[in-house]
mmCIF file of C-alpha atoms in Angstrom:
data_model
loop_
_atom_site.group_PDB
_atom_site.id
_atom_site.type_symbol
_atom_site.label_atom_id
_atom_site.label_comp_id
_atom_site.label_asym_id
_atom_site.label_seq_id
_atom_site.Cartn_x
_atom_site.Cartn_y
_atom_site.Cartn_z
ATOM 1 C CA MET A 4 34.305 -28.070 -31.058
ATOM 2 C CA LYS A 5 31.214 -27.188 -32.806
ATOM 3 C CA LYS A 6 29.290 -29.267 -30.425
ATOM 4 C CA SER A 7 30.936 -27.314 -27.612
ATOM 5 C CA ILE A 8 29.915 -24.003 -29.161
ATOM 6 C CA SER A 9 26.463 -25.012 -29.599
ATOM 7 C CA TYR A 10 26.389 -25.986 -26.018
ATOM 8 C CA LEU A 11 27.679 -23.212 -24.595
ATOM 9 C CA LEU A 12 25.111 -21.019 -26.483
ATOM 10 C CA VAL A 13 22.410 -23.189 -25.026
ATOM 11 C CA ILE A 14 23.714 -22.636 -21.621
ATOM 12 C CA VAL A 15 23.907 -18.643 -22.237
ATOM 13 C CA VAL A 16 20.636 -18.633 -23.651
ATOM 14 C CA VAL A 17 19.222 -20.326 -20.621
ATOM 15 C CA LEU A 18 21.060 -18.231 -18.161
ATOM 16 C CA MET A 19 19.818 -15.008 -20.101
ATOM 17 C CA THR A 20 16.257 -16.239 -20.203
ATOM 18 C CA THR A 21 16.511 -17.121 -16.138
ATOM 19 C CA ALA A 22 17.640 -13.885 -15.513
ATOM 20 C CA ALA A 23 14.854 -11.889 -17.412
ATOM 21 C CA LYS A 24 12.335 -13.804 -15.202
ATOM 22 C CA LYS A 25 13.671 -13.276 -12.088
ATOM 23 C CA THR A 26 11.141 -12.116 -9.697
ATOM 24 C CA VAL A 27 12.231 -9.481 -6.899
ATOM 25 C CA THR A 28 10.205 -9.651 -4.009
ATOM 26 C CA ILE A 29 8.757 -6.747 -1.569
ATOM 27 C CA PHE A 30 7.913 -7.730 1.873
ATOM 28 C CA MET A 31 5.699 -5.152 3.656
ATOM 29 C CA ILE A 32 5.204 -4.946 7.040
ATOM 30 C CA GLY A 33 3.329 -2.726 9.023
ATOM 31 C CA ASP A 34 -0.155 -1.578 10.369
ATOM 32 C CA SER A 35 -3.776 -1.125 8.910
ATOM 33 C CA THR A 36 -2.999 1.672 6.450
ATOM 34 C CA MET A 37 -0.754 -0.578 4.583
ATOM 35 C CA ALA A 38 -2.581 -3.910 5.086
ATOM 36 C CA ASN A 39 -4.352 -6.153 2.965
ATOM 37 C CA LYS A 40 -8.108 -6.388 3.489
ATOM 38 C CA SER A 41 -11.161 -8.542 3.396
ATOM 39 C CA ILE A 42 -13.224 -8.410 0.382
ATOM 40 C CA ASP A 43 -16.097 -10.405 1.675
ATOM 41 C CA ASN A 44 -19.712 -8.474 0.827
ATOM 42 C CA ASP A 45 -18.020 -5.883 -1.232
ATOM 43 C CA LYS A 46 -16.237 -4.195 1.385
ATOM 44 C CA GLN A 47 -14.593 -0.993 0.638
ATOM 45 C CA GLU A 48 -11.917 -0.781 2.708
ATOM 46 C CA ARG A 49 -7.809 -1.025 1.722
ATOM 47 C CA GLY A 50 -4.488 -0.414 2.402
ATOM 48 C CA TRP A 51 -2.468 1.231 0.216
ATOM 49 C CA GLY A 52 -0.131 -1.953 -0.225
ATOM 50 C CA MET A 53 -2.916 -4.035 -1.232
ATOM 51 C CA ALA A 54 -2.729 -1.514 -4.245
ATOM 52 C CA LEU A 55 0.698 -1.823 -4.975
ATOM 53 C CA GLN A 56 0.767 -4.790 -7.047
ATOM 54 C CA GLY A 57 -0.681 -2.925 -9.959
ATOM 55 C CA PHE A 58 2.046 -0.465 -10.124
ATOM 56 C CA PHE A 59 5.086 -3.008 -10.595
ATOM 57 C CA THR A 60 5.442 -5.039 -13.619
ATOM 58 C CA GLU A 61 5.360 -9.033 -12.808
ATOM 59 C CA ASN A 62 9.163 -9.020 -12.136
ATOM 60 C CA VAL A 63 8.133 -7.496 -8.663
ATOM 61 C CA ARG A 64 6.116 -9.825 -6.401
ATOM 62 C CA VAL A 65 4.595 -7.530 -3.255
ATOM 63 C CA ASP A 66 4.319 -9.901 -0.511
ATOM 64 C CA ASN A 67 2.382 -7.649 1.904
ATOM 65 C CA HIS A 68 2.530 -9.004 5.534
ATOM 66 C CA ALA A 69 1.029 -5.701 7.091
ATOM 67 C CA VAL A 70 -1.942 -6.734 9.892
ATOM 68 C CA ASN A 71 -4.784 -4.203 11.235
ATOM 69 C CA GLY A 72 -3.802 -2.873 14.504
ATOM 70 C CA ARG A 73 -0.166 -3.945 14.721
ATOM 71 C CA SER A 74 2.420 -1.725 16.164
ATOM 72 C CA SER A 75 6.273 -2.362 15.867
ATOM 73 C CA LYS A 76 6.037 -4.144 19.121
ATOM 74 C CA SER A 77 3.100 -6.286 18.606
ATOM 75 C CA PHE A 78 4.254 -7.881 15.372
ATOM 76 C CA ILE A 79 7.544 -8.474 16.662
ATOM 77 C CA ASP A 80 5.903 -10.031 19.839
ATOM 78 C CA GLU A 81 3.362 -11.966 18.032
ATOM 79 C CA GLY A 82 6.037 -13.790 16.018
ATOM 80 C CA ARG A 83 5.024 -11.967 12.780
ATOM 81 C CA TRP A 84 8.839 -10.754 12.302
ATOM 82 C CA ASP A 85 10.319 -13.893 12.654
ATOM 83 C CA LYS A 86 7.718 -15.699 9.822
ATOM 84 C CA VAL A 87 8.694 -12.826 7.342
ATOM 85 C CA LYS A 88 12.742 -12.673 8.408
ATOM 86 C CA GLU A 89 12.670 -16.212 7.284
ATOM 87 C CA LEU A 90 11.353 -15.760 3.774
ATOM 88 C CA ILE A 91 13.986 -12.908 3.005
ATOM 89 C CA LYS A 92 16.209 -13.937 0.582
ATOM 90 C CA PRO A 93 19.420 -11.746 -0.956
ATOM 91 C CA GLY A 94 18.444 -9.089 -3.143
ATOM 92 C CA ASP A 95 14.538 -8.950 -1.678
ATOM 93 C CA TYR A 96 13.176 -5.760 -0.081
ATOM 94 C CA VAL A 97 11.496 -4.886 3.243
ATOM 95 C CA PHE A 98 9.217 -2.070 3.153
ATOM 96 C CA ILE A 99 8.606 -1.043 7.033
ATOM 97 C CA GLN A 100 6.283 1.440 8.368
ATOM 98 C CA PHE A 101 4.751 1.813 11.467
ATOM 99 C CA GLY A 102 3.686 4.686 14.170
ATOM 100 C CA HIS A 103 -0.259 4.469 13.980
ATOM 101 C CA ASN A 104 -0.244 1.959 16.656
ATOM 102 C CA ASP A 105 2.850 2.567 18.322
ATOM 103 C CA GLU A 106 1.118 5.818 19.750
ATOM 104 C CA LYS A 107 -1.638 4.018 21.396
ATOM 105 C CA PRO A 108 -1.555 3.388 25.165
ATOM 106 C CA GLN A 109 -2.206 -0.274 25.144
ATOM 107 C CA PRO A 110 1.154 -1.799 26.979
ATOM 108 C CA GLU A 111 1.041 -4.436 24.049
ATOM 109 C CA ARG A 112 1.406 -1.888 21.256
ATOM 110 C CA HIS A 113 2.871 1.319 23.078
ATOM 111 C CA THR A 114 6.347 2.015 22.155
ATOM 112 C CA VAL A 115 8.253 5.264 22.866
ATOM 113 C CA PRO A 116 9.938 7.599 20.067
ATOM 114 C CA GLY A 117 13.571 7.993 20.698
ATOM 115 C CA GLY A 118 13.716 4.732 22.329
ATOM 116 C CA SER A 119 11.635 1.573 22.071
ATOM 117 C CA PHE A 120 10.104 2.171 18.995
ATOM 118 C CA ASP A 121 13.654 3.613 17.020
ATOM 119 C CA ASP A 122 14.970 0.179 18.763
ATOM 120 C CA ASN A 123 12.287 -1.782 16.861
ATOM 121 C CA LEU A 124 13.121 0.049 13.471
ATOM 122 C CA ARG A 125 16.878 -0.887 14.117
ATOM 123 C CA LYS A 126 15.975 -4.373 14.784
ATOM 124 C CA PHE A 127 13.974 -4.634 11.501
ATOM 125 C CA VAL A 128 16.770 -3.221 9.336
ATOM 126 C CA LYS A 129 19.729 -4.930 11.199
ATOM 127 C CA GLU A 130 17.854 -8.326 10.619
ATOM 128 C CA THR A 131 16.594 -7.671 7.052
ATOM 129 C CA ARG A 132 20.614 -6.869 6.041
ATOM 130 C CA GLU A 133 21.739 -10.008 7.709
ATOM 131 C CA ARG A 134 19.401 -12.014 5.598
ATOM 132 C CA GLY A 135 20.822 -10.196 2.541
ATOM 133 C CA GLY A 136 17.720 -8.046 1.967
ATOM 134 C CA ILE A 137 17.393 -4.152 1.583
ATOM 135 C CA PRO A 138 15.277 -2.397 3.976
ATOM 136 C CA VAL A 139 13.501 0.670 3.050
ATOM 137 C CA LEU A 140 11.968 2.720 6.164
ATOM 138 C CA PHE A 141 8.702 5.077 5.822
ATOM 139 C CA ASN A 142 7.355 6.801 8.241
ATOM 140 C CA CYS A 143 3.517 6.932 8.969
ATOM 141 C CA VAL A 144 0.767 8.222 6.594
ATOM 142 C CA VAL A 145 -1.332 11.263 8.166
ATOM 143 C CA ARG A 146 -4.659 10.939 9.425
ATOM 144 C CA ARG A 147 -7.501 13.012 7.656
ATOM 145 C CA ASN A 148 -7.278 15.601 10.751
ATOM 146 C CA PHE A 149 -8.816 19.398 10.058
ATOM 147 C CA MET A 150 -9.457 19.990 13.664
ATOM 148 C CA LYS A 151 -6.642 21.872 16.003
ATOM 149 C CA VAL A 152 -7.552 19.824 18.782
ATOM 150 C CA VAL A 153 -6.984 16.255 17.863
ATOM 151 C CA PRO A 154 -10.064 13.976 18.811
ATOM 152 C CA LYS A 155 -8.969 11.182 21.412
ATOM 153 C CA ASN A 156 -8.313 8.253 19.713
ATOM 154 C CA ASP A 157 -7.155 5.223 21.608
ATOM 155 C CA ASP A 158 -7.764 2.631 18.880
ATOM 156 C CA ASP A 159 -7.949 3.092 15.063
ATOM 157 C CA GLU A 160 -9.693 -0.183 14.646
ATOM 158 C CA LYS A 161 -12.563 0.966 16.647
ATOM 159 C CA LEU A 162 -13.180 3.259 13.692
ATOM 160 C CA ARG A 163 -15.037 0.792 11.757
ATOM 161 C CA GLU A 164 -17.589 0.604 14.499
ATOM 162 C CA SER A 165 -18.350 4.343 13.597
ATOM 163 C CA THR A 166 -21.314 5.648 11.891
ATOM 164 C CA TYR A 167 -21.700 9.038 9.591
ATOM 165 C CA SER A 168 -21.868 12.361 11.283
ATOM 166 C CA ASN A 169 -22.668 15.678 9.636
ATOM 167 C CA ASP A 170 -21.987 17.882 12.615
ATOM 168 C CA THR A 171 -18.030 17.699 12.587
ATOM 169 C CA ILE A 172 -16.819 21.405 12.506
ATOM 170 C CA GLU A 173 -13.319 21.273 10.773
ATOM 171 C CA SER A 174 -10.969 24.117 9.427
ATOM 172 C CA ASP A 175 -9.037 24.260 6.281
ATOM 173 C CA THR A 176 -5.646 23.231 7.670
ATOM 174 C CA LEU A 177 -4.912 19.406 8.006
ATOM 175 C CA PHE A 178 -3.392 19.089 11.547
ATOM 176 C CA ASP A 179 -0.488 16.380 12.598
ATOM 177 C CA THR A 180 -1.588 13.684 14.856
ATOM 178 C CA HIS A 181 1.832 11.782 15.079
ATOM 179 C CA GLY A 182 4.232 13.944 16.588
ATOM 180 C CA GLU A 183 7.493 12.116 17.014
ATOM 181 C CA TYR A 184 6.190 9.096 15.682
ATOM 182 C CA ARG A 185 6.697 10.419 11.988
ATOM 183 C CA LEU A 186 10.115 11.567 12.668
ATOM 184 C CA ALA A 187 11.862 8.558 14.327
ATOM 185 C CA PRO A 188 12.082 6.595 10.964
ATOM 186 C CA LYS A 189 13.871 9.558 9.198
ATOM 187 C CA ARG A 190 16.187 9.601 12.048
ATOM 188 C CA VAL A 191 16.945 5.746 12.132
ATOM 189 C CA ALA A 192 17.394 6.096 8.189
ATOM 190 C CA GLU A 193 20.139 8.691 8.621
ATOM 191 C CA GLU A 194 21.493 6.859 11.478
ATOM 192 C CA MET A 195 22.044 3.243 9.589
ATOM 193 C CA LYS A 196 22.013 4.784 6.186
ATOM 194 C CA VAL A 197 18.832 3.282 5.318
ATOM 195 C CA LEU A 198 16.575 4.106 2.263
ATOM 196 C CA PHE A 199 13.593 6.474 3.326
ATOM 197 C CA VAL A 200 10.455 7.405 2.094
ATOM 198 C CA ASP A 201 8.585 10.461 3.663
ATOM 199 C CA ALA A 202 5.101 9.039 3.156
ATOM 200 C CA ASN A 203 3.839 11.550 6.058
ATOM 201 C CA ALA A 204 4.702 14.415 4.003
ATOM 202 C CA ILE A 205 3.651 12.860 0.744
ATOM 203 C CA THR A 206 0.179 12.062 1.893
ATOM 204 C CA HIS A 207 -0.157 15.501 4.007
ATOM 205 C CA ASN A 208 0.607 17.439 0.559
ATOM 206 C CA LEU A 209 -2.287 15.077 -1.202
ATOM 207 C CA GLU A 210 -4.693 15.856 1.514
ATOM 208 C CA GLN A 211 -4.073 19.589 2.124
ATOM 209 C CA GLY A 212 -4.060 19.751 -1.623
ATOM 210 C CA MET A 213 -7.563 18.209 -1.818
ATOM 211 C CA GLY A 214 -9.006 20.104 0.885
ATOM 212 C CA ARG A 215 -11.471 19.277 3.915
ATOM 213 C CA GLU A 216 -13.983 18.000 1.870
ATOM 214 C CA ALA A 217 -12.697 16.306 -1.190
ATOM 215 C CA SER A 218 -9.886 14.898 1.057
ATOM 216 C CA LYS A 219 -13.023 12.714 2.670
ATOM 217 C CA ARG A 220 -13.099 10.622 -0.747
ATOM 218 C CA LEU A 221 -9.826 9.013 0.107
ATOM 219 C CA HIS A 222 -11.192 7.547 3.442
ATOM 220 C CA MET A 223 -13.925 5.569 4.765
ATOM 221 C CA TRP A 224 -16.406 8.094 4.604
ATOM 222 C CA PHE A 225 -19.954 7.153 3.520
ATOM 223 C CA ARG A 226 -23.122 8.573 4.108
ATOM 224 C CA PRO A 227 -26.190 6.011 5.482
ATOM 225 C CA GLY A 228 -27.283 4.035 2.511
ATOM 226 C CA GLU A 229 -24.186 5.045 -0.028
ATOM 227 C CA HIS A 230 -22.783 1.315 0.065
ATOM 228 C CA PRO A 231 -24.603 -1.817 1.022
ATOM 229 C CA SER A 232 -21.872 -2.974 3.036
ATOM 230 C CA MET A 233 -22.436 0.209 5.390
ATOM 231 C CA PRO A 234 -25.749 0.926 5.870
ATOM 232 C CA ASP A 235 -25.359 3.218 8.683
ATOM 233 C CA GLY A 236 -22.433 5.031 6.619
ATOM 234 C CA ARG A 237 -19.176 5.305 8.202
ATOM 235 C CA GLN A 238 -16.763 8.127 9.281
ATOM 236 C CA ASP A 239 -12.929 7.139 9.262
ATOM 237 C CA ASN A 240 -10.139 9.648 8.862
ATOM 238 C CA THR A 241 -7.582 6.934 9.182
ATOM 239 C CA HIS A 242 -8.590 3.775 6.664
ATOM 240 C CA TYR A 243 -8.466 4.397 2.845
ATOM 241 C CA CYS A 244 -11.213 2.939 0.486
ATOM 242 C CA VAL A 245 -10.849 1.940 -3.075
ATOM 243 C CA TYR A 246 -10.010 5.211 -4.589
ATOM 244 C CA GLY A 247 -7.703 6.531 -1.920
ATOM 245 C CA ALA A 248 -5.663 3.493 -1.560
ATOM 246 C CA HIS A 249 -4.991 3.416 -5.110
ATOM 247 C CA VAL A 250 -4.060 7.408 -5.099
ATOM 248 C CA VAL A 251 -1.868 7.072 -2.392
ATOM 249 C CA ALA A 252 -0.320 3.999 -3.790
ATOM 250 C CA GLY A 253 0.481 5.694 -7.006
ATOM 251 C CA LEU A 254 2.332 8.744 -5.165
ATOM 252 C CA LEU A 255 4.545 6.406 -2.998
ATOM 253 C CA VAL A 256 5.364 3.945 -5.938
ATOM 254 C CA ASP A 257 7.179 6.958 -7.575
ATOM 255 C CA ALA A 258 8.605 8.215 -4.340
ATOM 256 C CA ILE A 259 9.731 4.408 -4.587
ATOM 257 C CA GLY A 260 11.267 5.042 -7.503
ATOM 258 C CA GLU A 261 13.410 8.015 -6.835
ATOM 259 C CA VAL A 262 14.456 6.734 -3.719
ATOM 260 C CA VAL A 263 15.150 3.142 -4.994
ATOM 261 C CA PRO A 264 16.218 3.367 -8.834
ATOM 262 C CA GLU A 265 16.768 -0.445 -9.106
ATOM 263 C CA LEU A 266 13.128 -0.679 -8.927
ATOM 264 C CA ARG A 267 12.353 2.022 -11.137
ATOM 265 C CA PRO A 268 12.144 -0.024 -14.429
ATOM 266 C CA TYR A 269 9.699 -1.856 -13.043
ATOM 267 C CA ILE A 270 7.020 0.961 -11.998
ATOM 268 C CA VAL A 271 3.928 0.987 -14.125
ATOM 269 C CA HIS A 272 0.795 3.594 -14.233
ATOM 270 C CA TYR A 273 -2.327 2.391 -15.818
ATOM 271 C CA ASP A 274 -5.529 4.273 -16.152
ATOM 272 C CA LEU A 275 -7.444 1.355 -14.509
ATOM 273 C CA VAL A 276 -6.588 -1.895 -12.693
ATOM 274 C CA VAL A 277 -8.907 -5.001 -12.545
ATOM 275 C CA ALA A 278 -8.280 -7.818 -10.110
ATOM 276 C CA ASN A 279 -10.772 -10.199 -8.538
ATOM 277 C CA ASN A 280 -8.828 -10.406 -5.505
ATOM 278 C CA GLY A 281 -9.387 -6.667 -4.640
ATOM 279 C CA PHE A 282 -5.897 -5.654 -5.591
ATOM 280 C CA GLY A 283 -7.038 -3.323 -8.365
ATOM 281 C CA ASN A 284 -9.454 -0.817 -8.233
ATOM 282 C CA TYR A 285 -12.248 -2.931 -10.024
ATOM 283 C CA MET A 286 -13.313 -6.637 -9.441
ATOM 284 C CA SER A 287 -15.247 -6.369 -12.706
ATOM 285 C CA LEU A 288 -13.783 -6.166 -16.219
ATOM 286 C CA GLN A 289 -17.104 -4.688 -17.559
ATOM 287 C CA LYS A 290 -17.702 -2.290 -14.838
ATOM 288 C CA ALA A 291 -14.175 -0.789 -15.487
ATOM 289 C CA VAL A 292 -14.747 -0.857 -19.324
ATOM 290 C CA ASP A 293 -18.470 0.745 -18.399
ATOM 291 C CA GLU A 294 -17.100 3.338 -16.332
ATOM 292 C CA ALA A 295 -13.983 4.434 -18.525
ATOM 293 C CA PRO A 296 -14.254 7.629 -20.009
ATOM 294 C CA GLU A 297 -15.118 8.479 -23.883
ATOM 295 C CA GLY A 298 -13.014 10.096 -25.851
ATOM 296 C CA LYS A 299 -9.649 8.754 -25.229
ATOM 297 C CA THR A 300 -7.994 5.388 -25.001
ATOM 298 C CA THR A 301 -8.119 3.805 -21.644
ATOM 299 C CA ALA A 302 -5.527 1.745 -20.475
ATOM 300 C CA ILE A 303 -6.685 -1.220 -18.497
ATOM 301 C CA ARG A 304 -4.263 -3.668 -16.695
ATOM 302 C CA ILE A 305 -6.075 -6.934 -15.850
ATOM 303 C CA LEU A 306 -3.609 -8.550 -12.386
ATOM 304 C CA ASN A 307 -5.725 -12.098 -12.582
ATOM 305 C CA GLY A 308 -8.888 -14.199 -13.449
ATOM 306 C CA SER A 309 -10.702 -15.090 -16.528
ATOM 307 C CA TRP A 310 -12.693 -12.520 -17.921
ATOM 308 C CA PRO A 311 -15.735 -12.854 -20.333
ATOM 309 C CA LYS A 312 -14.882 -10.149 -23.093
ATOM 310 C CA PRO A 313 -16.581 -6.966 -22.154
ATOM 311 C CA VAL A 314 -19.144 -4.895 -24.097
ATOM 312 C CA VAL A 315 -17.581 -1.800 -25.354
ATOM 313 C CA SER A 316 -19.610 1.370 -26.650
ATOM 314 C CA ARG A 317 -18.767 2.694 -29.678
ATOM 315 C CA ASN A 318 -17.573 6.206 -28.266
ATOM 316 C CA LYS A 319 -14.833 4.073 -26.039
ATOM 317 C CA LYS A 320 -11.474 2.991 -26.525
ATOM 318 C CA ILE A 321 -10.078 0.169 -24.575
ATOM 319 C CA LYS A 322 -6.321 -0.854 -24.652
ATOM 320 C CA TYR A 323 -6.217 -4.180 -22.207
ATOM 321 C CA TYR A 324 -2.818 -5.386 -20.739
ATOM 322 C CA CYS A 325 -3.133 -8.875 -19.427
ATOM 323 C CA ASP A 326 -0.809 -10.181 -17.013
ATOM 324 C CA SER A 327 0.261 -13.980 -17.103
ATOM 325 C CA GLN A 328 -2.326 -14.845 -14.835
ATOM 326 C CA ALA A 329 -5.359 -12.942 -16.418
ATOM 327 C CA LYS A 330 -7.092 -13.944 -19.672
ATOM 328 C CA ILE A 331 -10.057 -12.474 -21.445
ATOM 329 C CA GLY A 332 -12.528 -14.488 -23.497
ATOM 330 C CA ASP A 333 -12.359 -18.185 -24.574
#
């Protein structure tokens, strides 16, 4: 009898340990504003989804499948959705955000809000649910557009070829560039009773609140010679830099916590995040320490990598939080 009880206790402990270590996966599908980016040659562009892992504990795994230049149509037609769909397990989440490229005129990308765009969103929702997953719809983040007349833009991807210009005349008001494409996801969410995050409103309030000059810091605005990876500078109101991606991810993760209360216990905020794959706002632990402010305790989360013990000046207080894939010192 005692042996049976002992075995039962062992089983219970094992089950409890397994449950505690259970990982929930968040799959992300969308465009360049969400996507992971190359960090070769110290490139500075980031999607907000690239920064999202730093705002969740290790119980949540962010699997980002968003790709530059894709619309809801091209993401499906290229077979990308089918690959993601096969990975979804019961209880996993799928974050869905399109719109920037659905409005483009190219036939391989263009969809119609109220028609094909809505149908594609319905497809993502329906097939996620068929796999036992939980869909979450997002509308598109805003472009930084302070001009009443929206500049002609047939392809956001070409903005990577732009160079810095100081002759753009802007107002003090942020103007919408997405029209019905920002409204369709909410409409589909209400129709299909889907969780919805109003990323457009959140980023509109952010950019308008910062104003026309400070909001440039969120995007790929660099003067000539300001960064070695862009010797001629860059002027891009769509794509985020490292700072912008982390600010936006931090705001959106809090909105996610409100909309998806089951994920709220796993949401975390640290002062700085270090990762050697570009998922943090620093790729060097020593640099993060060097730029930490004096006179207060700075919480630094380290997502991965093996790092030499950093040199900390006397006036700084640093507290490190290492994930299981991270290590400091020998």
